[in-house]
Amino acid sequence: MEHFASVTELLVMDHWTWAIIAVALVSIEILAPGIAFLWLGLAAGAMALLLIVIPGLSLGLQGVIYAVLAVVSVFLGRKILRRNPIATEDSLLNRRGAQYVGRVFTLENPLINGRGKIRVDDTTWVVEGPDLPAGTHVRVTAVEHVILRVERVEG
């Protein structure tokens, strides 16, 4: 038992420890945005404030409280972001196929039985549309999952 007592004495988590963890987590969020580290960092900051008000909480109780605060902060963060989505300059950034709607490409392979391929930059896309020979210019009219719908471009 003395061995366990000495280990828990080494794992002292005061408000400064939680503040350092909070800063580290928020720093990770700054370096790798879009991940939930911000909310975990805020929970660690709340733990630091709690330990200022109530010093001497046991390590186990701190762990339980932090877990609850982390879940609550992630839940609240998601709720806040859902109500106030972050505006972006490029609304199609993560919808790569939608970026091609309206653009004209050349069929790499013929459209046979309604399916073919086009080359867009460094990627080959499966396309669907009316049967057409290779080399025909087609316009992308829609995107369905990873398949581009195309129509023939006259002229």
JSON list of C-alpha atoms in Angstrom, two decimals:
[
{"chain": "A", "resi": 1, "resn": "MET", "atom": "CA", "xyz": [0.00, 0.00, 0.00]},
{"chain": "A", "resi": 2, "resn": "GLU", "atom": "CA", "xyz": [2.87, 2.36, 0.66]},
{"chain": "A", "resi": 3, "resn": "HIS", "atom": "CA", "xyz": [3.94, 1.97, -2.94]},
{"chain": "A", "resi": 4, "resn": "PHE", "atom": "CA", "xyz": [0.50, 3.18, -4.15]},
{"chain": "A", "resi": 5, "resn": "ALA", "atom": "CA", "xyz": [0.52, 6.06, -1.71]},
{"chain": "A", "resi": 6, "resn": "SER", "atom": "CA", "xyz": [3.87, 7.27, -3.03]},
{"chain": "A", "resi": 7, "resn": "VAL", "atom": "CA", "xyz": [2.68, 7.05, -6.65]},
{"chain": "A", "resi": 8, "resn": "THR", "atom": "CA", "xyz": [-0.44, 9.13, -5.94]},
{"chain": "A", "resi": 9, "resn": "GLU", "atom": "CA", "xyz": [1.70, 11.65, -4.11]},
{"chain": "A", "resi": 10, "resn": "LEU", "atom": "CA", "xyz": [3.74, 12.05, -7.30]},
{"chain": "A", "resi": 11, "resn": "LEU", "atom": "CA", "xyz": [0.59, 12.69, -9.35]},
{"chain": "A", "resi": 12, "resn": "VAL", "atom": "CA", "xyz": [-0.36, 15.95, -7.69]},
{"chain": "A", "resi": 13, "resn": "MET", "atom": "CA", "xyz": [-2.59, 17.93, -9.97]},
{"chain": "A", "resi": 14, "resn": "ASP", "atom": "CA", "xyz": [-3.03, 21.47, -8.77]},
{"chain": "A", "resi": 15, "resn": "HIS", "atom": "CA", "xyz": [-4.61, 24.39, -10.61]},
{"chain": "A", "resi": 16, "resn": "TRP", "atom": "CA", "xyz": [-1.30, 25.20, -12.32]},
{"chain": "A", "resi": 17, "resn": "THR", "atom": "CA", "xyz": [-1.10, 21.70, -13.78]},
{"chain": "A", "resi": 18, "resn": "TRP", "atom": "CA", "xyz": [-4.61, 22.03, -15.19]},
{"chain": "A", "resi": 19, "resn": "ALA", "atom": "CA", "xyz": [-3.81, 25.51, -16.51]},
{"chain": "A", "resi": 20, "resn": "ILE", "atom": "CA", "xyz": [-0.75, 24.13, -18.35]},
{"chain": "A", "resi": 21, "resn": "ILE", "atom": "CA", "xyz": [-2.86, 21.30, -19.77]},
{"chain": "A", "resi": 22, "resn": "ALA", "atom": "CA", "xyz": [-5.46, 23.87, -20.89]},
{"chain": "A", "resi": 23, "resn": "VAL", "atom": "CA", "xyz": [-2.84, 25.99, -22.65]},
{"chain": "A", "resi": 24, "resn": "ALA", "atom": "CA", "xyz": [-1.32, 22.89, -24.28]},
{"chain": "A", "resi": 25, "resn": "LEU", "atom": "CA", "xyz": [-4.71, 21.69, -25.58]},
{"chain": "A", "resi": 26, "resn": "VAL", "atom": "CA", "xyz": [-5.68, 25.11, -26.91]},
{"chain": "A", "resi": 27, "resn": "SER", "atom": "CA", "xyz": [-2.24, 25.36, -28.57]},
{"chain": "A", "resi": 28, "resn": "ILE", "atom": "CA", "xyz": [-2.85, 22.03, -30.28]},
{"chain": "A", "resi": 29, "resn": "GLU", "atom": "CA", "xyz": [-6.18, 23.40, -31.51]},
{"chain": "A", "resi": 30, "resn": "ILE", "atom": "CA", "xyz": [-4.39, 26.42, -32.99]},
{"chain": "A", "resi": 31, "resn": "LEU", "atom": "CA", "xyz": [-1.89, 24.17, -34.77]},
{"chain": "A", "resi": 32, "resn": "ALA", "atom": "CA", "xyz": [-4.48, 21.61, -35.92]},
{"chain": "A", "resi": 33, "resn": "PRO", "atom": "CA", "xyz": [-7.78, 23.48, -36.24]},
{"chain": "A", "resi": 34, "resn": "GLY", "atom": "CA", "xyz": [-11.05, 21.66, -36.67]},
{"chain": "A", "resi": 35, "resn": "ILE", "atom": "CA", "xyz": [-10.44, 19.19, -33.91]},
{"chain": "A", "resi": 36, "resn": "ALA", "atom": "CA", "xyz": [-12.10, 19.18, -30.50]},
{"chain": "A", "resi": 37, "resn": "PHE", "atom": "CA", "xyz": [-8.97, 20.13, -28.54]},
{"chain": "A", "resi": 38, "resn": "LEU", "atom": "CA", "xyz": [-10.37, 23.63, -27.94]},
{"chain": "A", "resi": 39, "resn": "TRP", "atom": "CA", "xyz": [-13.29, 22.24, -25.96]},
{"chain": "A", "resi": 40, "resn": "LEU", "atom": "CA", "xyz": [-11.05, 19.86, -24.02]},
{"chain": "A", "resi": 41, "resn": "GLY", "atom": "CA", "xyz": [-8.74, 22.78, -23.27]},
{"chain": "A", "resi": 42, "resn": "LEU", "atom": "CA", "xyz": [-11.66, 24.85, -22.00]},
{"chain": "A", "resi": 43, "resn": "ALA", "atom": "CA", "xyz": [-12.64, 21.95, -19.74]},
{"chain": "A", "resi": 44, "resn": "ALA", "atom": "CA", "xyz": [-9.08, 21.82, -18.40]},
{"chain": "A", "resi": 45, "resn": "GLY", "atom": "CA", "xyz": [-9.24, 25.59, -17.82]},
{"chain": "A", "resi": 46, "resn": "ALA", "atom": "CA", "xyz": [-12.49, 25.11, -15.91]},
{"chain": "A", "resi": 47, "resn": "MET", "atom": "CA", "xyz": [-10.73, 22.45, -13.80]},
{"chain": "A", "resi": 48, "resn": "ALA", "atom": "CA", "xyz": [-7.96, 24.94, -13.03]},
{"chain": "A", "resi": 49, "resn": "LEU", "atom": "CA", "xyz": [-10.53, 27.49, -11.87]},
{"chain": "A", "resi": 50, "resn": "LEU", "atom": "CA", "xyz": [-12.36, 24.85, -9.84]},
{"chain": "A", "resi": 51, "resn": "LEU", "atom": "CA", "xyz": [-9.14, 23.88, -8.05]},
{"chain": "A", "resi": 52, "resn": "ILE", "atom": "CA", "xyz": [-8.53, 27.52, -7.14]},
{"chain": "A", "resi": 53, "resn": "VAL", "atom": "CA", "xyz": [-11.98, 27.61, -5.51]},
{"chain": "A", "resi": 54, "resn": "ILE", "atom": "CA", "xyz": [-11.82, 24.08, -4.06]},
{"chain": "A", "resi": 55, "resn": "PRO", "atom": "CA", "xyz": [-8.16, 23.08, -3.59]},
{"chain": "A", "resi": 56, "resn": "GLY", "atom": "CA", "xyz": [-7.30, 19.59, -2.43]},
{"chain": "A", "resi": 57, "resn": "LEU", "atom": "CA", "xyz": [-9.67, 17.58, -4.61]},
{"chain": "A", "resi": 58, "resn": "SER", "atom": "CA", "xyz": [-8.43, 14.03, -4.95]},
{"chain": "A", "resi": 59, "resn": "LEU", "atom": "CA", "xyz": [-6.87, 12.94, -8.22]},
{"chain": "A", "resi": 60, "resn": "GLY", "atom": "CA", "xyz": [-9.69, 10.49, -8.87]},
{"chain": "A", "resi": 61, "resn": "LEU", "atom": "CA", "xyz": [-12.35, 13.13, -8.29]},
{"chain": "A", "resi": 62, "resn": "GLN", "atom": "CA", "xyz": [-10.46, 15.54, -10.55]},
{"chain": "A", "resi": 63, "resn": "GLY", "atom": "CA", "xyz": [-10.44, 12.91, -13.28]},
{"chain": "A", "resi": 64, "resn": "VAL", "atom": "CA", "xyz": [-14.18, 12.33, -12.96]},
{"chain": "A", "resi": 65, "resn": "ILE", "atom": "CA", "xyz": [-14.97, 16.05, -12.92]},
{"chain": "A", "resi": 66, "resn": "TYR", "atom": "CA", "xyz": [-12.70, 16.68, -15.92]},
{"chain": "A", "resi": 67, "resn": "ALA", "atom": "CA", "xyz": [-14.35, 13.86, -17.87]},
{"chain": "A", "resi": 68, "resn": "VAL", "atom": "CA", "xyz": [-17.77, 15.36, -17.19]},
{"chain": "A", "resi": 69, "resn": "LEU", "atom": "CA", "xyz": [-16.57, 18.88, -18.06]},
{"chain": "A", "resi": 70, "resn": "ALA", "atom": "CA", "xyz": [-14.94, 17.60, -21.27]},
{"chain": "A", "resi": 71, "resn": "VAL", "atom": "CA", "xyz": [-18.11, 15.85, -22.44]},
{"chain": "A", "resi": 72, "resn": "VAL", "atom": "CA", "xyz": [-20.25, 18.86, -21.55]},
{"chain": "A", "resi": 73, "resn": "SER", "atom": "CA", "xyz": [-17.89, 21.32, -23.27]},
{"chain": "A", "resi": 74, "resn": "VAL", "atom": "CA", "xyz": [-17.66, 19.22, -26.45]},
{"chain": "A", "resi": 75, "resn": "PHE", "atom": "CA", "xyz": [-21.46, 18.88, -26.49]},
{"chain": "A", "resi": 76, "resn": "LEU", "atom": "CA", "xyz": [-21.95, 22.64, -25.95]},
{"chain": "A", "resi": 77, "resn": "GLY", "atom": "CA", "xyz": [-19.26, 23.44, -28.52]},
{"chain": "A", "resi": 78, "resn": "ARG", "atom": "CA", "xyz": [-20.99, 21.33, -31.17]},
{"chain": "A", "resi": 79, "resn": "LYS", "atom": "CA", "xyz": [-24.31, 22.96, -30.31]},
{"chain": "A", "resi": 80, "resn": "ILE", "atom": "CA", "xyz": [-22.81, 26.46, -30.58]},
{"chain": "A", "resi": 81, "resn": "LEU", "atom": "CA", "xyz": [-21.14, 25.68, -33.91]},
{"chain": "A", "resi": 82, "resn": "ARG", "atom": "CA", "xyz": [-24.34, 24.17, -35.28]},
{"chain": "A", "resi": 83, "resn": "ARG", "atom": "CA", "xyz": [-26.23, 27.38, -34.46]},
{"chain": "A", "resi": 84, "resn": "ASN", "atom": "CA", "xyz": [-23.39, 29.67, -35.62]},
{"chain": "A", "resi": 85, "resn": "PRO", "atom": "CA", "xyz": [-21.55, 27.92, -38.45]},
{"chain": "A", "resi": 86, "resn": "ILE", "atom": "CA", "xyz": [-18.16, 29.30, -39.36]},
{"chain": "A", "resi": 87, "resn": "ALA", "atom": "CA", "xyz": [-18.34, 31.27, -42.60]},
{"chain": "A", "resi": 88, "resn": "THR", "atom": "CA", "xyz": [-15.79, 30.29, -45.22]},
{"chain": "A", "resi": 89, "resn": "GLU", "atom": "CA", "xyz": [-14.68, 32.01, -48.39]},
{"chain": "A", "resi": 90, "resn": "ASP", "atom": "CA", "xyz": [-15.00, 28.77, -50.34]},
{"chain": "A", "resi": 91, "resn": "SER", "atom": "CA", "xyz": [-18.27, 27.01, -49.54]},
{"chain": "A", "resi": 92, "resn": "LEU", "atom": "CA", "xyz": [-17.28, 24.13, -51.87]},
{"chain": "A", "resi": 93, "resn": "LEU", "atom": "CA", "xyz": [-13.94, 23.49, -50.17]},
{"chain": "A", "resi": 94, "resn": "ASN", "atom": "CA", "xyz": [-14.86, 20.06, -48.82]},
{"chain": "A", "resi": 95, "resn": "ARG", "atom": "CA", "xyz": [-17.26, 19.21, -51.65]},
{"chain": "A", "resi": 96, "resn": "ARG", "atom": "CA", "xyz": [-14.72, 18.62, -54.37]},
{"chain": "A", "resi": 97, "resn": "GLY", "atom": "CA", "xyz": [-17.12, 17.22, -56.95]},
{"chain": "A", "resi": 98, "resn": "ALA", "atom": "CA", "xyz": [-19.47, 20.19, -56.60]},
{"chain": "A", "resi": 99, "resn": "GLN", "atom": "CA", "xyz": [-16.61, 22.44, -57.71]},
{"chain": "A", "resi": 100, "resn": "TYR", "atom": "CA", "xyz": [-16.85, 20.92, -61.19]},
{"chain": "A", "resi": 101, "resn": "VAL", "atom": "CA", "xyz": [-20.56, 21.56, -61.81]},
{"chain": "A", "resi": 102, "resn": "GLY", "atom": "CA", "xyz": [-20.89, 23.77, -64.88]},
{"chain": "A", "resi": 103, "resn": "ARG", "atom": "CA", "xyz": [-17.33, 23.12, -66.09]},
{"chain": "A", "resi": 104, "resn": "VAL", "atom": "CA", "xyz": [-16.58, 21.49, -69.44]},
{"chain": "A", "resi": 105, "resn": "PHE", "atom": "CA", "xyz": [-14.24, 18.50, -69.78]},
{"chain": "A", "resi": 106, "resn": "THR", "atom": "CA", "xyz": [-13.26, 16.02, -72.48]},
{"chain": "A", "resi": 107, "resn": "LEU", "atom": "CA", "xyz": [-14.33, 12.39, -72.19]},
{"chain": "A", "resi": 108, "resn": "GLU", "atom": "CA", "xyz": [-11.25, 10.25, -71.61]},
{"chain": "A", "resi": 109, "resn": "ASN", "atom": "CA", "xyz": [-13.16, 7.05, -72.29]},
{"chain": "A", "resi": 110, "resn": "PRO", "atom": "CA", "xyz": [-16.41, 6.69, -74.22]},
{"chain": "A", "resi": 111, "resn": "LEU", "atom": "CA", "xyz": [-19.67, 6.80, -72.30]},
{"chain": "A", "resi": 112, "resn": "ILE", "atom": "CA", "xyz": [-21.01, 3.27, -72.80]},
{"chain": "A", "resi": 113, "resn": "ASN", "atom": "CA", "xyz": [-24.25, 2.19, -71.21]},
{"chain": "A", "resi": 114, "resn": "GLY", "atom": "CA", "xyz": [-24.34, 5.57, -69.53]},
{"chain": "A", "resi": 115, "resn": "ARG", "atom": "CA", "xyz": [-20.90, 5.33, -67.85]},
{"chain": "A", "resi": 116, "resn": "GLY", "atom": "CA", "xyz": [-17.46, 6.68, -68.71]},
{"chain": "A", "resi": 117, "resn": "LYS", "atom": "CA", "xyz": [-14.52, 8.63, -67.31]},
{"chain": "A", "resi": 118, "resn": "ILE", "atom": "CA", "xyz": [-13.11, 12.11, -67.50]},
{"chain": "A", "resi": 119, "resn": "ARG", "atom": "CA", "xyz": [-9.78, 13.43, -66.34]},
{"chain": "A", "resi": 120, "resn": "VAL", "atom": "CA", "xyz": [-9.92, 16.44, -64.01]},
{"chain": "A", "resi": 121, "resn": "ASP", "atom": "CA", "xyz": [-6.50, 17.74, -63.05]},
{"chain": "A", "resi": 122, "resn": "ASP", "atom": "CA", "xyz": [-4.74, 14.71, -61.54]},
{"chain": "A", "resi": 123, "resn": "THR", "atom": "CA", "xyz": [-7.88, 12.66, -60.87]},
{"chain": "A", "resi": 124, "resn": "THR", "atom": "CA", "xyz": [-10.05, 10.43, -63.00]},
{"chain": "A", "resi": 125, "resn": "TRP", "atom": "CA", "xyz": [-13.76, 10.73, -62.28]},
{"chain": "A", "resi": 126, "resn": "VAL", "atom": "CA", "xyz": [-16.52, 8.32, -63.19]},
{"chain": "A", "resi": 127, "resn": "VAL", "atom": "CA", "xyz": [-19.24, 10.09, -65.15]},
{"chain": "A", "resi": 128, "resn": "GLU", "atom": "CA", "xyz": [-22.78, 9.18, -66.11]},
{"chain": "A", "resi": 129, "resn": "GLY", "atom": "CA", "xyz": [-24.75, 10.49, -69.02]},
{"chain": "A", "resi": 130, "resn": "PRO", "atom": "CA", "xyz": [-25.86, 9.64, -72.56]},
{"chain": "A", "resi": 131, "resn": "ASP", "atom": "CA", "xyz": [-23.62, 7.31, -74.60]},
{"chain": "A", "resi": 132, "resn": "LEU", "atom": "CA", "xyz": [-20.91, 9.42, -76.28]},
{"chain": "A", "resi": 133, "resn": "PRO", "atom": "CA", "xyz": [-17.55, 8.71, -77.96]},
{"chain": "A", "resi": 134, "resn": "ALA", "atom": "CA", "xyz": [-14.19, 9.47, -76.30]},
{"chain": "A", "resi": 135, "resn": "GLY", "atom": "CA", "xyz": [-12.99, 12.99, -76.97]},
{"chain": "A", "resi": 136, "resn": "THR", "atom": "CA", "xyz": [-16.48, 14.52, -76.71]},
{"chain": "A", "resi": 137, "resn": "HIS", "atom": "CA", "xyz": [-16.75, 17.71, -74.68]},
{"chain": "A", "resi": 138, "resn": "VAL", "atom": "CA", "xyz": [-19.17, 17.32, -71.77]},
{"chain": "A", "resi": 139, "resn": "ARG", "atom": "CA", "xyz": [-20.45, 19.67, -69.11]},
{"chain": "A", "resi": 140, "resn": "VAL", "atom": "CA", "xyz": [-20.86, 18.51, -65.53]},
{"chain": "A", "resi": 141, "resn": "THR", "atom": "CA", "xyz": [-24.48, 19.08, -64.50]},
{"chain": "A", "resi": 142, "resn": "ALA", "atom": "CA", "xyz": [-24.57, 17.45, -61.07]},
{"chain": "A", "resi": 143, "resn": "VAL", "atom": "CA", "xyz": [-22.70, 15.34, -58.55]},
{"chain": "A", "resi": 144, "resn": "GLU", "atom": "CA", "xyz": [-24.10, 12.22, -56.92]},
{"chain": "A", "resi": 145, "resn": "HIS", "atom": "CA", "xyz": [-21.71, 10.93, -54.26]},
{"chain": "A", "resi": 146, "resn": "VAL", "atom": "CA", "xyz": [-18.51, 10.42, -56.32]},
{"chain": "A", "resi": 147, "resn": "ILE", "atom": "CA", "xyz": [-20.11, 10.25, -59.76]},
{"chain": "A", "resi": 148, "resn": "LEU", "atom": "CA", "xyz": [-20.39, 13.29, -62.00]},
{"chain": "A", "resi": 149, "resn": "ARG", "atom": "CA", "xyz": [-23.50, 13.63, -64.18]},
{"chain": "A", "resi": 150, "resn": "VAL", "atom": "CA", "xyz": [-22.62, 15.08, -67.58]},
{"chain": "A", "resi": 151, "resn": "GLU", "atom": "CA", "xyz": [-24.30, 16.27, -70.77]},
{"chain": "A", "resi": 152, "resn": "ARG", "atom": "CA", "xyz": [-22.88, 16.80, -74.25]},
{"chain": "A", "resi": 153, "resn": "VAL", "atom": "CA", "xyz": [-21.63, 20.27, -75.10]},
{"chain": "A", "resi": 154, "resn": "GLU", "atom": "CA", "xyz": [-22.75, 21.24, -78.58]},
{"chain": "A", "resi": 155, "resn": "GLY", "atom": "CA", "xyz": [-20.37, 23.07, -80.85]}
]
